[in-house]
Amino acid sequence: MSALLAGLTLLIIGDSHVTFKDSLLSILPDELTRQGARVVAYGVCSSQAADWVVPNPNNGCGAAQRVDDEPLGPPNMQPASPPPISSLIDKWHPNVVMVVLGDTMASYGQDSFSRDWVDQQVKTLTYTIGKTACIWIGPTWGQYSPRYGKTDARATEMATFLKGEVAPCAYVDGTALMKPGTVQTIDGIHATPASYKVWGDLIVQATVPMLQKVKDGGAPAL
């Protein structure tokens, strides 16, 4: 085990990409605890940024939480509200909050997304995270399917927009980590276990230097 991140507590929150076995809920805690961090992860399927400030009870497709690398059970498939980020920060006292959100705010299948609405969503969350160091992981590529309507063009548009929105969080652009067409999915948005593993490993590579900066008393700026 590496001690690179020993003494660091990381709180991860996100949507369905952090809710199910073989998703980022498996990859990120496994890898980051291996490097010495304490990792607490909460995922709520379909959650949007402001839902983590003012809980929205209408997210009914699954929720899960995981502490460190504990074994993963099945998600709670009952309607679930994200726990408020302020209460999670008070409970776990994280050095860093990692946010994995983007797809749920991109209005896939529609002609456009509301920039004002996304701005309000993002700012509501980043304001509440406050002075805690923060890293925001933006969406990566998918595959078009009629169910969700995700396209490379909209993923690029959302990823680029978020880059200018998430400050003071540092930003990791998921579309910059992998090439278009390389992410295999089960439904257009949710990756196969193999693609989640690649994406998760690349997130770890991108964020470990940032996490080390926080551990050493700095900010996780790129």
mmCIF file of C-alpha atoms in Angstrom:
data_model
loop_
_atom_site.group_PDB
_atom_site.id
_atom_site.type_symbol
_atom_site.label_atom_id
_atom_site.label_comp_id
_atom_site.label_asym_id
_atom_site.label_seq_id
_atom_site.Cartn_x
_atom_site.Cartn_y
_atom_site.Cartn_z
ATOM 1 C CA MET A 1 0.000 0.000 0.000
ATOM 2 C CA SER A 2 1.247 3.471 -0.887
ATOM 3 C CA ALA A 3 1.068 6.207 1.755
ATOM 4 C CA LEU A 4 0.955 9.058 -0.770
ATOM 5 C CA LEU A 5 -2.427 10.192 0.506
ATOM 6 C CA ALA A 6 -2.196 9.032 4.131
ATOM 7 C CA GLY A 7 -4.082 11.362 6.457
ATOM 8 C CA LEU A 8 -6.349 12.695 3.695
ATOM 9 C CA THR A 9 -10.130 12.268 3.892
ATOM 10 C CA LEU A 10 -11.943 12.434 0.551
ATOM 11 C CA LEU A 11 -15.714 12.750 0.207
ATOM 12 C CA ILE A 12 -17.065 11.700 -3.221
ATOM 13 C CA ILE A 13 -20.607 12.600 -4.297
ATOM 14 C CA GLY A 14 -22.217 11.966 -7.645
ATOM 15 C CA ASP A 15 -24.967 10.615 -9.835
ATOM 16 C CA SER A 16 -25.446 7.092 -11.212
ATOM 17 C CA HIS A 17 -21.780 6.929 -12.240
ATOM 18 C CA VAL A 18 -21.090 6.612 -8.484
ATOM 19 C CA THR A 19 -24.058 4.437 -7.518
ATOM 20 C CA PHE A 20 -23.610 0.894 -8.805
ATOM 21 C CA LYS A 21 -21.130 -1.937 -8.555
ATOM 22 C CA ASP A 22 -18.482 -1.824 -11.313
ATOM 23 C CA SER A 23 -19.061 1.936 -11.710
ATOM 24 C CA LEU A 24 -16.813 4.661 -10.294
ATOM 25 C CA LEU A 25 -18.195 3.618 -6.895
ATOM 26 C CA SER A 26 -15.979 0.549 -7.246
ATOM 27 C CA ILE A 27 -12.947 2.070 -8.948
ATOM 28 C CA LEU A 28 -12.288 5.355 -7.155
ATOM 29 C CA PRO A 29 -12.527 4.198 -3.518
ATOM 30 C CA ASP A 30 -10.509 1.043 -4.255
ATOM 31 C CA GLU A 31 -7.667 2.953 -5.905
ATOM 32 C CA LEU A 32 -7.569 5.969 -3.598
ATOM 33 C CA THR A 33 -7.716 3.956 -0.375
ATOM 34 C CA ARG A 34 -4.870 1.883 -1.806
ATOM 35 C CA GLN A 35 -2.879 5.112 -1.884
ATOM 36 C CA GLY A 36 -3.633 5.822 1.766
ATOM 37 C CA ALA A 37 -6.686 8.103 1.711
ATOM 38 C CA ARG A 38 -9.868 7.650 3.672
ATOM 39 C CA VAL A 39 -12.674 7.697 1.101
ATOM 40 C CA VAL A 40 -16.393 8.129 1.724
ATOM 41 C CA ALA A 41 -18.599 7.925 -1.377
ATOM 42 C CA TYR A 42 -22.284 8.673 -1.874
ATOM 43 C CA GLY A 43 -24.088 8.180 -5.175
ATOM 44 C CA VAL A 44 -27.702 8.996 -6.033
ATOM 45 C CA CYS A 45 -28.937 8.092 -9.487
ATOM 46 C CA SER A 46 -30.268 11.041 -11.543
ATOM 47 C CA SER A 47 -29.167 13.587 -8.934
ATOM 48 C CA GLN A 48 -28.328 17.108 -10.058
ATOM 49 C CA ALA A 49 -25.984 19.524 -8.335
ATOM 50 C CA ALA A 50 -28.506 21.502 -6.268
ATOM 51 C CA ASP A 51 -30.124 18.258 -5.054
ATOM 52 C CA TRP A 52 -27.062 17.884 -2.805
ATOM 53 C CA VAL A 53 -27.965 21.180 -1.105
ATOM 54 C CA VAL A 54 -31.785 21.092 -1.068
ATOM 55 C CA PRO A 55 -32.604 17.367 -1.256
ATOM 56 C CA ASN A 56 -34.930 16.322 -4.051
ATOM 57 C CA PRO A 57 -36.911 13.161 -3.172
ATOM 58 C CA ASN A 58 -37.769 12.334 -6.776
ATOM 59 C CA ASN A 59 -34.581 10.427 -7.598
ATOM 60 C CA GLY A 60 -35.877 6.892 -7.723
ATOM 61 C CA CYS A 61 -33.357 4.838 -9.674
ATOM 62 C CA GLY A 62 -30.946 3.942 -6.907
ATOM 63 C CA ALA A 63 -28.646 5.224 -4.185
ATOM 64 C CA ALA A 64 -25.575 3.846 -2.459
ATOM 65 C CA GLN A 65 -22.868 4.779 -0.029
ATOM 66 C CA ARG A 66 -19.463 3.231 0.577
ATOM 67 C CA VAL A 67 -16.777 3.851 3.180
ATOM 68 C CA ASP A 68 -13.224 3.111 2.047
ATOM 69 C CA ASP A 69 -13.002 -0.211 0.192
ATOM 70 C CA GLU A 70 -15.759 -2.021 2.072
ATOM 71 C CA PRO A 71 -17.609 -4.685 0.049
ATOM 72 C CA LEU A 72 -20.337 -3.316 -2.184
ATOM 73 C CA GLY A 73 -23.857 -4.568 -1.703
ATOM 74 C CA PRO A 74 -26.810 -3.891 -3.989
ATOM 75 C CA PRO A 75 -27.929 -0.258 -4.215
ATOM 76 C CA ASN A 76 -31.044 0.947 -2.448
ATOM 77 C CA MET A 77 -33.520 1.135 -5.315
ATOM 78 C CA GLN A 78 -36.176 3.077 -3.384
ATOM 79 C CA PRO A 79 -36.736 6.779 -4.126
ATOM 80 C CA ALA A 80 -33.829 8.555 -2.464
ATOM 81 C CA SER A 81 -32.755 12.108 -1.742
ATOM 82 C CA PRO A 82 -29.075 12.981 -1.672
ATOM 83 C CA PRO A 83 -27.905 13.756 1.859
ATOM 84 C CA PRO A 84 -27.177 17.498 2.145
ATOM 85 C CA ILE A 85 -23.527 18.240 1.431
ATOM 86 C CA SER A 86 -23.325 20.451 4.518
ATOM 87 C CA SER A 87 -24.293 17.530 6.767
ATOM 88 C CA LEU A 88 -21.811 15.232 5.004
ATOM 89 C CA ILE A 89 -19.002 17.744 5.520
ATOM 90 C CA ASP A 90 -19.959 18.102 9.189
ATOM 91 C CA LYS A 91 -20.033 14.323 9.609
ATOM 92 C CA TRP A 92 -16.852 13.294 7.778
ATOM 93 C CA HIS A 93 -14.690 16.453 7.917
ATOM 94 C CA PRO A 94 -13.209 15.859 4.453
ATOM 95 C CA ASN A 95 -10.079 17.600 3.268
ATOM 96 C CA VAL A 96 -11.450 17.383 -0.280
ATOM 97 C CA VAL A 97 -14.879 16.981 -1.870
ATOM 98 C CA MET A 98 -14.924 15.278 -5.272
ATOM 99 C CA VAL A 99 -18.063 15.944 -7.327
ATOM 100 C CA VAL A 100 -18.940 13.617 -10.222
ATOM 101 C CA LEU A 101 -21.773 15.396 -12.032
ATOM 102 C CA GLY A 102 -22.611 16.625 -15.507
ATOM 103 C CA ASP A 103 -24.658 14.129 -17.510
ATOM 104 C CA THR A 104 -27.831 14.719 -15.473
ATOM 105 C CA MET A 105 -27.783 18.448 -16.284
ATOM 106 C CA ALA A 106 -26.974 18.208 -20.009
ATOM 107 C CA SER A 107 -30.568 17.812 -21.302
ATOM 108 C CA TYR A 108 -29.586 15.028 -23.684
ATOM 109 C CA GLY A 109 -32.158 14.515 -26.403
ATOM 110 C CA GLN A 110 -33.241 18.175 -26.306
ATOM 111 C CA ASP A 111 -32.179 20.934 -28.659
ATOM 112 C CA SER A 112 -30.220 22.777 -25.978
ATOM 113 C CA PHE A 113 -29.635 23.015 -22.256
ATOM 114 C CA SER A 114 -30.290 26.045 -20.097
ATOM 115 C CA ARG A 115 -26.980 27.650 -19.204
ATOM 116 C CA ASP A 116 -28.644 29.848 -16.593
ATOM 117 C CA TRP A 117 -30.187 26.803 -14.928
ATOM 118 C CA VAL A 118 -26.926 24.837 -14.938
ATOM 119 C CA ASP A 119 -25.112 27.886 -13.584
ATOM 120 C CA GLN A 120 -27.613 28.072 -10.722
ATOM 121 C CA GLN A 121 -27.273 24.344 -10.047
ATOM 122 C CA VAL A 122 -23.477 24.421 -9.979
ATOM 123 C CA LYS A 123 -23.146 27.627 -7.972
ATOM 124 C CA THR A 124 -25.630 26.386 -5.372
ATOM 125 C CA LEU A 125 -23.402 23.390 -4.720
ATOM 126 C CA THR A 126 -19.999 25.077 -4.900
ATOM 127 C CA TYR A 127 -21.174 27.891 -2.594
ATOM 128 C CA THR A 128 -22.320 25.331 -0.022
ATOM 129 C CA ILE A 129 -19.086 23.328 -0.270
ATOM 130 C CA GLY A 130 -17.515 26.629 0.684
ATOM 131 C CA LYS A 131 -13.909 26.638 1.806
ATOM 132 C CA THR A 132 -13.450 22.869 1.614
ATOM 133 C CA ALA A 133 -11.116 21.998 -1.272
ATOM 134 C CA CYS A 134 -13.074 20.633 -4.214
ATOM 135 C CA ILE A 135 -12.427 18.734 -7.445
ATOM 136 C CA TRP A 136 -15.231 18.487 -10.031
ATOM 137 C CA ILE A 137 -15.163 15.566 -12.472
ATOM 138 C CA GLY A 138 -17.048 16.420 -15.649
ATOM 139 C CA PRO A 139 -18.799 13.964 -17.978
ATOM 140 C CA THR A 140 -17.017 11.726 -20.417
ATOM 141 C CA TRP A 141 -18.088 10.294 -23.760
ATOM 142 C CA GLY A 142 -21.018 7.976 -24.333
ATOM 143 C CA GLN A 143 -22.810 6.407 -27.243
ATOM 144 C CA TYR A 144 -26.000 7.601 -28.870
ATOM 145 C CA SER A 145 -29.137 5.665 -27.914
ATOM 146 C CA PRO A 146 -32.796 6.706 -28.243
ATOM 147 C CA ARG A 147 -33.261 6.189 -24.486
ATOM 148 C CA TYR A 148 -30.983 9.063 -23.459
ATOM 149 C CA GLY A 149 -29.969 10.840 -26.661
ATOM 150 C CA LYS A 150 -26.408 11.529 -25.520
ATOM 151 C CA THR A 151 -24.184 12.788 -28.317
ATOM 152 C CA ASP A 152 -20.503 13.654 -28.497
ATOM 153 C CA ALA A 153 -21.437 17.226 -29.411
ATOM 154 C CA ARG A 154 -23.596 17.738 -26.301
ATOM 155 C CA ALA A 155 -21.070 15.998 -24.048
ATOM 156 C CA THR A 156 -18.398 18.371 -25.373
ATOM 157 C CA GLU A 157 -20.689 21.369 -24.919
ATOM 158 C CA MET A 158 -21.494 20.470 -21.308
ATOM 159 C CA ALA A 159 -17.894 19.598 -20.444
ATOM 160 C CA THR A 160 -16.669 22.915 -21.852
ATOM 161 C CA PHE A 161 -19.382 24.907 -20.096
ATOM 162 C CA LEU A 162 -18.688 23.276 -16.730
ATOM 163 C CA LYS A 163 -15.013 24.165 -17.017
ATOM 164 C CA GLY A 164 -15.918 27.821 -16.673
ATOM 165 C CA GLU A 165 -18.565 27.252 -14.000
ATOM 166 C CA VAL A 166 -17.160 25.111 -11.211
ATOM 167 C CA ALA A 167 -14.618 27.461 -9.616
ATOM 168 C CA PRO A 168 -13.386 27.456 -6.900
ATOM 169 C CA CYS A 169 -13.426 23.709 -7.538
ATOM 170 C CA ALA A 170 -10.608 22.424 -9.727
ATOM 171 C CA TYR A 171 -11.967 20.813 -12.880
ATOM 172 C CA VAL A 172 -11.169 17.506 -14.548
ATOM 173 C CA ASP A 173 -12.659 17.319 -18.049
ATOM 174 C CA GLY A 174 -13.813 13.761 -18.606
ATOM 175 C CA THR A 175 -13.854 14.267 -22.373
ATOM 176 C CA ALA A 176 -10.156 15.178 -22.288
ATOM 177 C CA LEU A 177 -9.182 11.967 -20.504
ATOM 178 C CA MET A 178 -10.355 9.624 -23.260
ATOM 179 C CA LYS A 179 -10.807 9.813 -27.028
ATOM 180 C CA PRO A 180 -14.289 10.004 -28.566
ATOM 181 C CA GLY A 181 -15.578 6.568 -29.432
ATOM 182 C CA THR A 182 -13.477 4.743 -26.845
ATOM 183 C CA VAL A 183 -16.121 4.562 -24.098
ATOM 184 C CA GLN A 184 -18.303 1.490 -24.417
ATOM 185 C CA THR A 185 -21.698 1.724 -22.706
ATOM 186 C CA ILE A 186 -24.592 -0.505 -21.755
ATOM 187 C CA ASP A 187 -27.275 2.075 -22.614
ATOM 188 C CA GLY A 188 -25.630 5.125 -24.159
ATOM 189 C CA ILE A 189 -24.614 6.805 -20.874
ATOM 190 C CA HIS A 190 -23.564 4.172 -18.343
ATOM 191 C CA ALA A 191 -20.242 2.569 -19.189
ATOM 192 C CA THR A 192 -19.417 -1.100 -19.282
ATOM 193 C CA PRO A 193 -17.337 -2.321 -16.317
ATOM 194 C CA ALA A 194 -14.233 -2.291 -18.519
ATOM 195 C CA SER A 195 -14.790 1.307 -19.639
ATOM 196 C CA TYR A 196 -15.566 2.428 -16.075
ATOM 197 C CA LYS A 197 -12.247 0.889 -15.050
ATOM 198 C CA VAL A 198 -10.371 2.863 -17.719
ATOM 199 C CA TRP A 199 -12.205 6.093 -16.886
ATOM 200 C CA GLY A 200 -11.736 5.605 -13.143
ATOM 201 C CA ASP A 201 -8.026 4.874 -13.470
ATOM 202 C CA LEU A 202 -7.582 8.033 -15.567
ATOM 203 C CA ILE A 203 -9.467 10.083 -12.966
ATOM 204 C CA VAL A 204 -7.125 8.717 -10.303
ATOM 205 C CA GLN A 205 -4.078 9.615 -12.395
ATOM 206 C CA ALA A 206 -5.407 13.143 -12.895
ATOM 207 C CA THR A 207 -6.435 13.770 -9.307
ATOM 208 C CA VAL A 208 -3.756 12.146 -7.149
ATOM 209 C CA PRO A 209 -1.305 15.045 -7.740
ATOM 210 C CA MET A 210 -4.118 17.458 -6.841
ATOM 211 C CA LEU A 211 -4.944 15.498 -3.701
ATOM 212 C CA GLN A 212 -1.286 15.499 -2.715
ATOM 213 C CA LYS A 213 -1.284 19.298 -3.024
ATOM 214 C CA VAL A 214 -4.211 19.498 -0.603
ATOM 215 C CA LYS A 215 -2.508 17.092 1.775
ATOM 216 C CA ASP A 216 0.545 19.337 1.720
ATOM 217 C CA GLY A 217 -1.546 22.411 2.496
ATOM 218 C CA GLY A 218 -2.121 23.756 -1.002
ATOM 219 C CA ALA A 219 -5.099 24.084 -3.331
ATOM 220 C CA PRO A 220 -5.978 21.443 -5.957
ATOM 221 C CA ALA A 221 -5.694 23.829 -8.890
ATOM 222 C CA LEU A 222 -4.719 22.397 -12.254
#
